[in-house]
Amino acid sequence: SLYSGWVDQIERAVVSVPANIAEARARARLAGIAQYMLVSRASAYETKTLLLVSPVPVPEDLLKLAGEV
């Protein structure tokens, strides 16, 4: 269903943010750090977008927090 797919996608995006930050911290070279930080930032924007197009109502405080990305 649409809702199930949305939940799966937002879960992946949300988990990806801190996972990629942790990956970046493990890198020794600046290029590797930058790459993982960019992926993390992209996942944060994906999460924001998924909240904005949510098939179910999203609490206002969560939307406000997402707006800070």
PDB file of N, CA, C and O in Angstrom:
ATOM      1  N   SER A   1       0.825  -1.193   0.000  1.00  0.00           N
ATOM      2  CA  SER A   1       0.000   0.000   0.000  1.00  0.00           C
ATOM      3  C   SER A   1       0.872   1.260   0.000  1.00  0.00           C
ATOM      4  O   SER A   1       2.051   1.199   0.331  1.00  0.00           O
ATOM      5  N   LEU A   2       0.271   2.366  -0.351  1.00  0.00           N
ATOM      6  CA  LEU A   2       0.986   3.641  -0.392  1.00  0.00           C
ATOM      7  C   LEU A   2       1.550   3.985   0.981  1.00  0.00           C
ATOM      8  O   LEU A   2       2.708   4.383   1.113  1.00  0.00           O
ATOM      9  N   TYR A   3       0.745   3.812   2.013  1.00  0.00           N
ATOM     10  CA  TYR A   3       1.188   4.146   3.371  1.00  0.00           C
ATOM     11  C   TYR A   3       2.363   3.270   3.791  1.00  0.00           C
ATOM     12  O   TYR A   3       3.347   3.759   4.340  1.00  0.00           O
ATOM     13  N   SER A   4       2.292   1.994   3.520  1.00  0.00           N
ATOM     14  CA  SER A   4       3.364   1.071   3.884  1.00  0.00           C
ATOM     15  C   SER A   4       4.674   1.443   3.192  1.00  0.00           C
ATOM     16  O   SER A   4       5.743   1.446   3.809  1.00  0.00           O
ATOM     17  N   GLY A   5       4.592   1.760   1.901  1.00  0.00           N
ATOM     18  CA  GLY A   5       5.783   2.166   1.169  1.00  0.00           C
ATOM     19  C   GLY A   5       6.365   3.460   1.709  1.00  0.00           C
ATOM     20  O   GLY A   5       7.583   3.623   1.806  1.00  0.00           O
ATOM     21  N   TRP A   6       5.479   4.400   2.091  1.00  0.00           N
ATOM     22  CA  TRP A   6       5.926   5.677   2.656  1.00  0.00           C
ATOM     23  C   TRP A   6       6.646   5.442   3.978  1.00  0.00           C
ATOM     24  O   TRP A   6       7.709   6.008   4.217  1.00  0.00           O
ATOM     25  N   VAL A   7       6.078   4.590   4.825  1.00  0.00           N
ATOM     26  CA  VAL A   7       6.695   4.291   6.118  1.00  0.00           C
ATOM     27  C   VAL A   7       8.074   3.662   5.913  1.00  0.00           C
ATOM     28  O   VAL A   7       9.048   4.072   6.556  1.00  0.00           O
ATOM     29  N   ASP A   8       8.172   2.710   5.019  1.00  0.00           N
ATOM     30  CA  ASP A   8       9.465   2.069   4.755  1.00  0.00           C
ATOM     31  C   ASP A   8      10.497   3.085   4.282  1.00  0.00           C
ATOM     32  O   ASP A   8      11.647   3.088   4.737  1.00  0.00           O
ATOM     33  N   GLN A   9      10.093   3.964   3.370  1.00  0.00           N
ATOM     34  CA  GLN A   9      11.022   4.941   2.819  1.00  0.00           C
ATOM     35  C   GLN A   9      11.461   5.957   3.876  1.00  0.00           C
ATOM     36  O   GLN A   9      12.640   6.294   3.967  1.00  0.00           O
ATOM     37  N   ILE A  10      10.542   6.438   4.688  1.00  0.00           N
ATOM     38  CA  ILE A  10      10.924   7.425   5.701  1.00  0.00           C
ATOM     39  C   ILE A  10      11.808   6.782   6.773  1.00  0.00           C
ATOM     40  O   ILE A  10      12.739   7.410   7.267  1.00  0.00           O
ATOM     41  N   GLU A  11      11.549   5.529   7.100  1.00  0.00           N
ATOM     42  CA  GLU A  11      12.415   4.837   8.065  1.00  0.00           C
ATOM     43  C   GLU A  11      13.842   4.744   7.527  1.00  0.00           C
ATOM     44  O   GLU A  11      14.805   4.986   8.253  1.00  0.00           O
ATOM     45  N   ARG A  12      13.988   4.404   6.259  1.00  0.00           N
ATOM     46  CA  ARG A  12      15.329   4.306   5.669  1.00  0.00           C
ATOM     47  C   ARG A  12      16.024   5.664   5.657  1.00  0.00           C
ATOM     48  O   ARG A  12      17.209   5.775   5.978  1.00  0.00           O
ATOM     49  N   ALA A  13      15.282   6.700   5.296  1.00  0.00           N
ATOM     50  CA  ALA A  13      15.874   8.037   5.227  1.00  0.00           C
ATOM     51  C   ALA A  13      16.289   8.529   6.610  1.00  0.00           C
ATOM     52  O   ALA A  13      17.378   9.074   6.786  1.00  0.00           O
ATOM     53  N   VAL A  14      15.437   8.308   7.604  1.00  0.00           N
ATOM     54  CA  VAL A  14      15.730   8.768   8.967  1.00  0.00           C
ATOM     55  C   VAL A  14      16.957   8.059   9.533  1.00  0.00           C
ATOM     56  O   VAL A  14      17.834   8.689  10.121  1.00  0.00           O
ATOM     57  N   VAL A  15      17.050   6.769   9.343  1.00  0.00           N
ATOM     58  CA  VAL A  15      18.182   5.995   9.865  1.00  0.00           C
ATOM     59  C   VAL A  15      19.469   6.356   9.122  1.00  0.00           C
ATOM     60  O   VAL A  15      20.563   6.343   9.698  1.00  0.00           O
ATOM     61  N   SER A  16      19.347   6.715   7.862  1.00  0.00           N
ATOM     62  CA  SER A  16      20.513   7.033   7.042  1.00  0.00           C
ATOM     63  C   SER A  16      21.265   8.273   7.533  1.00  0.00           C
ATOM     64  O   SER A  16      22.483   8.350   7.392  1.00  0.00           O
ATOM     65  N   VAL A  17      20.555   9.243   8.107  1.00  0.00           N
ATOM     66  CA  VAL A  17      21.210  10.486   8.528  1.00  0.00           C
ATOM     67  C   VAL A  17      22.314  10.213   9.561  1.00  0.00           C
ATOM     68  O   VAL A  17      23.484  10.490   9.300  1.00  0.00           O
ATOM     69  N   PRO A  18      21.995   9.660  10.744  1.00  0.00           N
ATOM     70  CA  PRO A  18      23.076   9.426  11.711  1.00  0.00           C
ATOM     71  C   PRO A  18      24.054   8.338  11.277  1.00  0.00           C
ATOM     72  O   PRO A  18      25.246   8.383  11.625  1.00  0.00           O
ATOM     73  N   ALA A  19      23.583   7.373  10.486  1.00  0.00           N
ATOM     74  CA  ALA A  19      24.481   6.312  10.024  1.00  0.00           C
ATOM     75  C   ALA A  19      25.573   6.891   9.134  1.00  0.00           C
ATOM     76  O   ALA A  19      26.748   6.519   9.251  1.00  0.00           O
ATOM     77  N   ASN A  20      25.214   7.810   8.267  1.00  0.00           N
ATOM     78  CA  ASN A  20      26.216   8.416   7.385  1.00  0.00           C
ATOM     79  C   ASN A  20      27.127   9.383   8.133  1.00  0.00           C
ATOM     80  O   ASN A  20      28.299   9.517   7.792  1.00  0.00           O
ATOM     81  N   ILE A  21      26.612  10.038   9.153  1.00  0.00           N
ATOM     82  CA  ILE A  21      27.475  10.886   9.982  1.00  0.00           C
ATOM     83  C   ILE A  21      28.507  10.018  10.702  1.00  0.00           C
ATOM     84  O   ILE A  21      29.696  10.354  10.754  1.00  0.00           O
ATOM     85  N   ALA A  22      28.081   8.880  11.220  1.00  0.00           N
ATOM     86  CA  ALA A  22      29.011   7.956  11.879  1.00  0.00           C
ATOM     87  C   ALA A  22      30.048   7.442  10.891  1.00  0.00           C
ATOM     88  O   ALA A  22      31.232   7.342  11.218  1.00  0.00           O
ATOM     89  N   GLU A  23      29.605   7.131   9.678  1.00  0.00           N
ATOM     90  CA  GLU A  23      30.525   6.673   8.631  1.00  0.00           C
ATOM     91  C   GLU A  23      31.553   7.756   8.331  1.00  0.00           C
ATOM     92  O   GLU A  23      32.730   7.469   8.159  1.00  0.00           O
ATOM     93  N   ALA A  24      31.107   9.010   8.269  1.00  0.00           N
ATOM     94  CA  ALA A  24      32.019  10.124   7.994  1.00  0.00           C
ATOM     95  C   ALA A  24      33.076  10.247   9.080  1.00  0.00           C
ATOM     96  O   ALA A  24      34.249  10.491   8.795  1.00  0.00           O
ATOM     97  N   ARG A  25      32.668  10.064  10.319  1.00  0.00           N
ATOM     98  CA  ARG A  25      33.613  10.181  11.440  1.00  0.00           C
ATOM     99  C   ARG A  25      34.685   9.108  11.383  1.00  0.00           C
ATOM    100  O   ARG A  25      35.779   9.282  11.921  1.00  0.00           O
ATOM    101  N   ALA A  26      34.378   7.995  10.729  1.00  0.00           N
ATOM    102  CA  ALA A  26      35.341   6.891  10.638  1.00  0.00           C
ATOM    103  C   ALA A  26      36.346   7.090   9.505  1.00  0.00           C
ATOM    104  O   ALA A  26      37.322   6.352   9.413  1.00  0.00           O
ATOM    105  N   ARG A  27      36.115   8.061   8.666  1.00  0.00           N
ATOM    106  CA  ARG A  27      36.990   8.291   7.521  1.00  0.00           C
ATOM    107  C   ARG A  27      38.176   9.164   7.912  1.00  0.00           C
ATOM    108  O   ARG A  27      38.055  10.084   8.705  1.00  0.00           O
ATOM    109  N   ALA A  28      39.322   8.859   7.335  1.00  0.00           N
ATOM    110  CA  ALA A  28      40.530   9.628   7.626  1.00  0.00           C
ATOM    111  C   ALA A  28      40.720  10.766   6.634  1.00  0.00           C
ATOM    112  O   ALA A  28      41.263  11.806   6.980  1.00  0.00           O
ATOM    113  N   ARG A  29      40.263  10.582   5.411  1.00  0.00           N
ATOM    114  CA  ARG A  29      40.484  11.592   4.370  1.00  0.00           C
ATOM    115  C   ARG A  29      39.294  12.549   4.284  1.00  0.00           C
ATOM    116  O   ARG A  29      38.147  12.143   4.399  1.00  0.00           O
ATOM    117  N   LEU A  30      39.604  13.795   4.053  1.00  0.00           N
ATOM    118  CA  LEU A  30      38.591  14.837   3.975  1.00  0.00           C
ATOM    119  C   LEU A  30      37.559  14.546   2.888  1.00  0.00           C
ATOM    120  O   LEU A  30      36.364  14.771   3.084  1.00  0.00           O
ATOM    121  N   ALA A  31      37.993  14.016   1.766  1.00  0.00           N
ATOM    122  CA  ALA A  31      37.062  13.713   0.670  1.00  0.00           C
ATOM    123  C   ALA A  31      36.023  12.680   1.100  1.00  0.00           C
ATOM    124  O   ALA A  31      34.842  12.794   0.768  1.00  0.00           O
ATOM    125  N   GLY A  32      36.463  11.665   1.844  1.00  0.00           N
ATOM    126  CA  GLY A  32      35.532  10.646   2.341  1.00  0.00           C
ATOM    127  C   GLY A  32      34.560  11.211   3.352  1.00  0.00           C
ATOM    128  O   GLY A  32      33.369  10.891   3.331  1.00  0.00           O
ATOM    129  N   ILE A  33      35.063  12.069   4.223  1.00  0.00           N
ATOM    130  CA  ILE A  33      34.204  12.709   5.221  1.00  0.00           C
ATOM    131  C   ILE A  33      33.149  13.554   4.514  1.00  0.00           C
ATOM    132  O   ILE A  33      31.956  13.462   4.817  1.00  0.00           O
ATOM    133  N   ALA A  34      33.585  14.358   3.562  1.00  0.00           N
ATOM    134  CA  ALA A  34      32.661  15.235   2.840  1.00  0.00           C
ATOM    135  C   ALA A  34      31.592  14.433   2.104  1.00  0.00           C
ATOM    136  O   ALA A  34      30.415  14.802   2.112  1.00  0.00           O
ATOM    137  N   GLN A  35      31.992  13.328   1.503  1.00  0.00           N
ATOM    138  CA  GLN A  35      31.039  12.500   0.762  1.00  0.00           C
ATOM    139  C   GLN A  35      29.936  11.991   1.679  1.00  0.00           C
ATOM    140  O   GLN A  35      28.749  12.099   1.349  1.00  0.00           O
ATOM    141  N   TYR A  36      30.304  11.444   2.827  1.00  0.00           N
ATOM    142  CA  TYR A  36      29.297  10.895   3.733  1.00  0.00           C
ATOM    143  C   TYR A  36      28.436  11.988   4.370  1.00  0.00           C
ATOM    144  O   TYR A  36      27.253  11.790   4.618  1.00  0.00           O
ATOM    145  N   MET A  37      29.013  13.154   4.598  1.00  0.00           N
ATOM    146  CA  MET A  37      28.230  14.259   5.147  1.00  0.00           C
ATOM    147  C   MET A  37      27.214  14.757   4.117  1.00  0.00           C
ATOM    148  O   MET A  37      26.086  15.102   4.469  1.00  0.00           O
ATOM    149  N   LEU A  38      27.597  14.773   2.848  1.00  0.00           N
ATOM    150  CA  LEU A  38      26.653  15.163   1.796  1.00  0.00           C
ATOM    151  C   LEU A  38      25.516  14.156   1.661  1.00  0.00           C
ATOM    152  O   LEU A  38      24.360  14.539   1.469  1.00  0.00           O
ATOM    153  N   VAL A  39      25.835  12.880   1.771  1.00  0.00           N
ATOM    154  CA  VAL A  39      24.796  11.844   1.715  1.00  0.00           C
ATOM    155  C   VAL A  39      23.858  12.004   2.913  1.00  0.00           C
ATOM    156  O   VAL A  39      22.633  11.899   2.778  1.00  0.00           O
ATOM    157  N   SER A  40      24.424  12.293   4.077  1.00  0.00           N
ATOM    158  CA  SER A  40      23.612  12.500   5.270  1.00  0.00           C
ATOM    159  C   SER A  40      22.675  13.692   5.090  1.00  0.00           C
ATOM    160  O   SER A  40      21.493  13.629   5.427  1.00  0.00           O
ATOM    161  N   ARG A  41      23.202  14.772   4.535  1.00  0.00           N
ATOM    162  CA  ARG A  41      22.381  15.966   4.303  1.00  0.00           C
ATOM    163  C   ARG A  41      21.256  15.654   3.311  1.00  0.00           C
ATOM    164  O   ARG A  41      20.116  16.082   3.497  1.00  0.00           O
ATOM    165  N   ALA A  42      21.569  14.914   2.272  1.00  0.00           N
ATOM    166  CA  ALA A  42      20.549  14.537   1.288  1.00  0.00           C
ATOM    167  C   ALA A  42      19.454  13.698   1.943  1.00  0.00           C
ATOM    168  O   ALA A  42      18.262  13.874   1.653  1.00  0.00           O
ATOM    169  N   SER A  43      19.832  12.813   2.842  1.00  0.00           N
ATOM    170  CA  SER A  43      18.844  11.994   3.553  1.00  0.00           C
ATOM    171  C   SER A  43      17.964  12.847   4.456  1.00  0.00           C
ATOM    172  O   SER A  43      16.770  12.578   4.611  1.00  0.00           O
ATOM    173  N   ALA A  44      18.542  13.886   5.043  1.00  0.00           N
ATOM    174  CA  ALA A  44      17.757  14.799   5.875  1.00  0.00           C
ATOM    175  C   ALA A  44      16.718  15.528   5.024  1.00  0.00           C
ATOM    176  O   ALA A  44      15.551  15.666   5.417  1.00  0.00           O
ATOM    177  N   TYR A  45      17.117  15.972   3.834  1.00  0.00           N
ATOM    178  CA  TYR A  45      16.167  16.633   2.932  1.00  0.00           C
ATOM    179  C   TYR A  45      15.111  15.653   2.421  1.00  0.00           C
ATOM    180  O   TYR A  45      13.949  16.025   2.239  1.00  0.00           O
ATOM    181  N   GLU A  46      15.514  14.418   2.185  1.00  0.00           N
ATOM    182  CA  GLU A  46      14.541  13.405   1.768  1.00  0.00           C
ATOM    183  C   GLU A  46      13.511  13.190   2.869  1.00  0.00           C
ATOM    184  O   GLU A  46      12.304  13.107   2.599  1.00  0.00           O
ATOM    185  N   THR A  47      13.972  13.126   4.112  1.00  0.00           N
ATOM    186  CA  THR A  47      13.058  12.970   5.242  1.00  0.00           C
ATOM    187  C   THR A  47      12.078  14.130   5.298  1.00  0.00           C
ATOM    188  O   THR A  47      10.867  13.938   5.471  1.00  0.00           O
ATOM    189  N   LYS A  48      12.585  15.347   5.138  1.00  0.00           N
ATOM    190  CA  LYS A  48      11.735  16.539   5.156  1.00  0.00           C
ATOM    191  C   LYS A  48      10.671  16.448   4.062  1.00  0.00           C
ATOM    192  O   LYS A  48       9.482  16.687   4.311  1.00  0.00           O
ATOM    193  N   THR A  49      11.085  16.084   2.864  1.00  0.00           N
ATOM    194  CA  THR A  49      10.150  15.982   1.753  1.00  0.00           C
ATOM    195  C   THR A  49       9.092  14.919   2.013  1.00  0.00           C
ATOM    196  O   THR A  49       7.895  15.138   1.762  1.00  0.00           O
ATOM    197  N   LEU A  50       9.510  13.785   2.533  1.00  0.00           N
ATOM    198  CA  LEU A  50       8.553  12.716   2.831  1.00  0.00           C
ATOM    199  C   LEU A  50       7.536  13.144   3.876  1.00  0.00           C
ATOM    200  O   LEU A  50       6.362  12.765   3.811  1.00  0.00           O
ATOM    201  N   LEU A  51       7.962  13.950   4.851  1.00  0.00           N
ATOM    202  CA  LEU A  51       7.013  14.460   5.841  1.00  0.00           C
ATOM    203  C   LEU A  51       6.018  15.426   5.205  1.00  0.00           C
ATOM    204  O   LEU A  51       4.839  15.431   5.530  1.00  0.00           O
ATOM    205  N   LEU A  52       6.508  16.230   4.278  1.00  0.00           N
ATOM    206  CA  LEU A  52       5.636  17.213   3.629  1.00  0.00           C
ATOM    207  C   LEU A  52       4.603  16.571   2.712  1.00  0.00           C
ATOM    208  O   LEU A  52       3.513  17.112   2.524  1.00  0.00           O
ATOM    209  N   VAL A  53       4.927  15.422   2.130  1.00  0.00           N
ATOM    210  CA  VAL A  53       3.985  14.745   1.228  1.00  0.00           C
ATOM    211  C   VAL A  53       3.326  13.540   1.901  1.00  0.00           C
ATOM    212  O   VAL A  53       2.757  12.684   1.222  1.00  0.00           O
ATOM    213  N   SER A  54       3.359  13.513   3.198  1.00  0.00           N
ATOM    214  CA  SER A  54       2.831  12.387   3.962  1.00  0.00           C
ATOM    215  C   SER A  54       1.372  12.074   3.615  1.00  0.00           C
ATOM    216  O   SER A  54       0.549  12.983   3.502  1.00  0.00           O
ATOM    217  N   PRO A  55       1.059  10.777   3.465  1.00  0.00           N
ATOM    218  CA  PRO A  55      -0.335  10.390   3.214  1.00  0.00           C
ATOM    219  C   PRO A  55      -1.195  10.448   4.480  1.00  0.00           C
ATOM    220  O   PRO A  55      -2.397  10.248   4.410  1.00  0.00           O
ATOM    221  N   VAL A  56      -0.579  10.715   5.610  1.00  0.00           N
ATOM    222  CA  VAL A  56      -1.313  10.833   6.883  1.00  0.00           C
ATOM    223  C   VAL A  56      -0.927  12.162   7.540  1.00  0.00           C
ATOM    224  O   VAL A  56       0.136  12.714   7.245  1.00  0.00           O
ATOM    225  N   PRO A  57      -1.771  12.695   8.417  1.00  0.00           N
ATOM    226  CA  PRO A  57      -1.427  13.954   9.076  1.00  0.00           C
ATOM    227  C   PRO A  57      -0.138  13.822   9.894  1.00  0.00           C
ATOM    228  O   PRO A  57       0.105  12.817  10.547  1.00  0.00           O
ATOM    229  N   VAL A  58       0.698  14.849   9.808  1.00  0.00           N
ATOM    230  CA  VAL A  58       1.966  14.881  10.535  1.00  0.00           C
ATOM    231  C   VAL A  58       1.850  15.982  11.585  1.00  0.00           C
ATOM    232  O   VAL A  58       1.396  17.087  11.270  1.00  0.00           O
ATOM    233  N   PRO A  59       2.235  15.706  12.849  1.00  0.00           N
ATOM    234  CA  PRO A  59       2.148  16.737  13.891  1.00  0.00           C
ATOM    235  C   PRO A  59       2.902  18.011  13.508  1.00  0.00           C
ATOM    236  O   PRO A  59       3.987  17.950  12.911  1.00  0.00           O
ATOM    237  N   GLU A  60       2.314  19.159  13.834  1.00  0.00           N
ATOM    238  CA  GLU A  60       2.907  20.458  13.497  1.00  0.00           C
ATOM    239  C   GLU A  60       4.328  20.613  13.994  1.00  0.00           C
ATOM    240  O   GLU A  60       5.183  21.153  13.307  1.00  0.00           O
ATOM    241  N   ASP A  61       4.609  20.140  15.239  1.00  0.00           N
ATOM    242  CA  ASP A  61       5.965  20.308  15.767  1.00  0.00           C
ATOM    243  C   ASP A  61       6.980  19.518  14.963  1.00  0.00           C
ATOM    244  O   ASP A  61       8.117  19.937  14.796  1.00  0.00           O
ATOM    245  N   LEU A  62       6.588  18.389  14.413  1.00  0.00           N
ATOM    246  CA  LEU A  62       7.481  17.593  13.578  1.00  0.00           C
ATOM    247  C   LEU A  62       7.741  18.308  12.249  1.00  0.00           C
ATOM    248  O   LEU A  62       8.869  18.343  11.759  1.00  0.00           O
ATOM    249  N   LEU A  63       6.691  18.895  11.686  1.00  0.00           N
ATOM    250  CA  LEU A  63       6.865  19.659  10.447  1.00  0.00           C
ATOM    251  C   LEU A  63       7.753  20.892  10.696  1.00  0.00           C
ATOM    252  O   LEU A  63       8.577  21.244   9.862  1.00  0.00           O
ATOM    253  N   LYS A  64       7.612  21.525  11.860  1.00  0.00           N
ATOM    254  CA  LYS A  64       8.434  22.667  12.186  1.00  0.00           C
ATOM    255  C   LYS A  64       9.904  22.245  12.291  1.00  0.00           C
ATOM    256  O   LYS A  64      10.797  22.911  11.781  1.00  0.00           O
ATOM    257  N   LEU A  65      10.142  21.123  12.955  1.00  0.00           N
ATOM    258  CA  LEU A  65      11.506  20.603  13.082  1.00  0.00           C
ATOM    259  C   LEU A  65      12.082  20.277  11.710  1.00  0.00           C
ATOM    260  O   LEU A  65      13.217  20.584  11.404  1.00  0.00           O
ATOM    261  N   ALA A  66      11.269  19.663  10.846  1.00  0.00           N
ATOM    262  CA  ALA A  66      11.718  19.329   9.495  1.00  0.00           C
ATOM    263  C   ALA A  66      12.032  20.596   8.704  1.00  0.00           C
ATOM    264  O   ALA A  66      12.922  20.594   7.863  1.00  0.00           O
ATOM    265  N   GLY A  67      11.339  21.670   8.992  1.00  0.00           N
ATOM    266  CA  GLY A  67      11.578  22.917   8.306  1.00  0.00           C
ATOM    267  C   GLY A  67      12.930  23.527   8.620  1.00  0.00           C
ATOM    268  O   GLY A  67      13.423  24.396   7.913  1.00  0.00           O
ATOM    269  N   GLU A  68      13.563  23.054   9.675  1.00  0.00           N
ATOM    270  CA  GLU A  68      14.871  23.575  10.082  1.00  0.00           C
ATOM    271  C   GLU A  68      16.022  22.903   9.349  1.00  0.00           C
ATOM    272  O   GLU A  68      17.172  23.258   9.543  1.00  0.00           O
ATOM    273  N   VAL A  69      15.708  21.927   8.520  1.00  0.00           N
ATOM    274  CA  VAL A  69      16.753  21.228   7.758  1.00  0.00           C
ATOM    275  C   VAL A  69      17.238  22.129   6.657  1.00  0.00           C
ATOM    276  O   VAL A  69      16.514  22.824   6.031  1.00  0.00           O
TER     277      VAL A  69
END
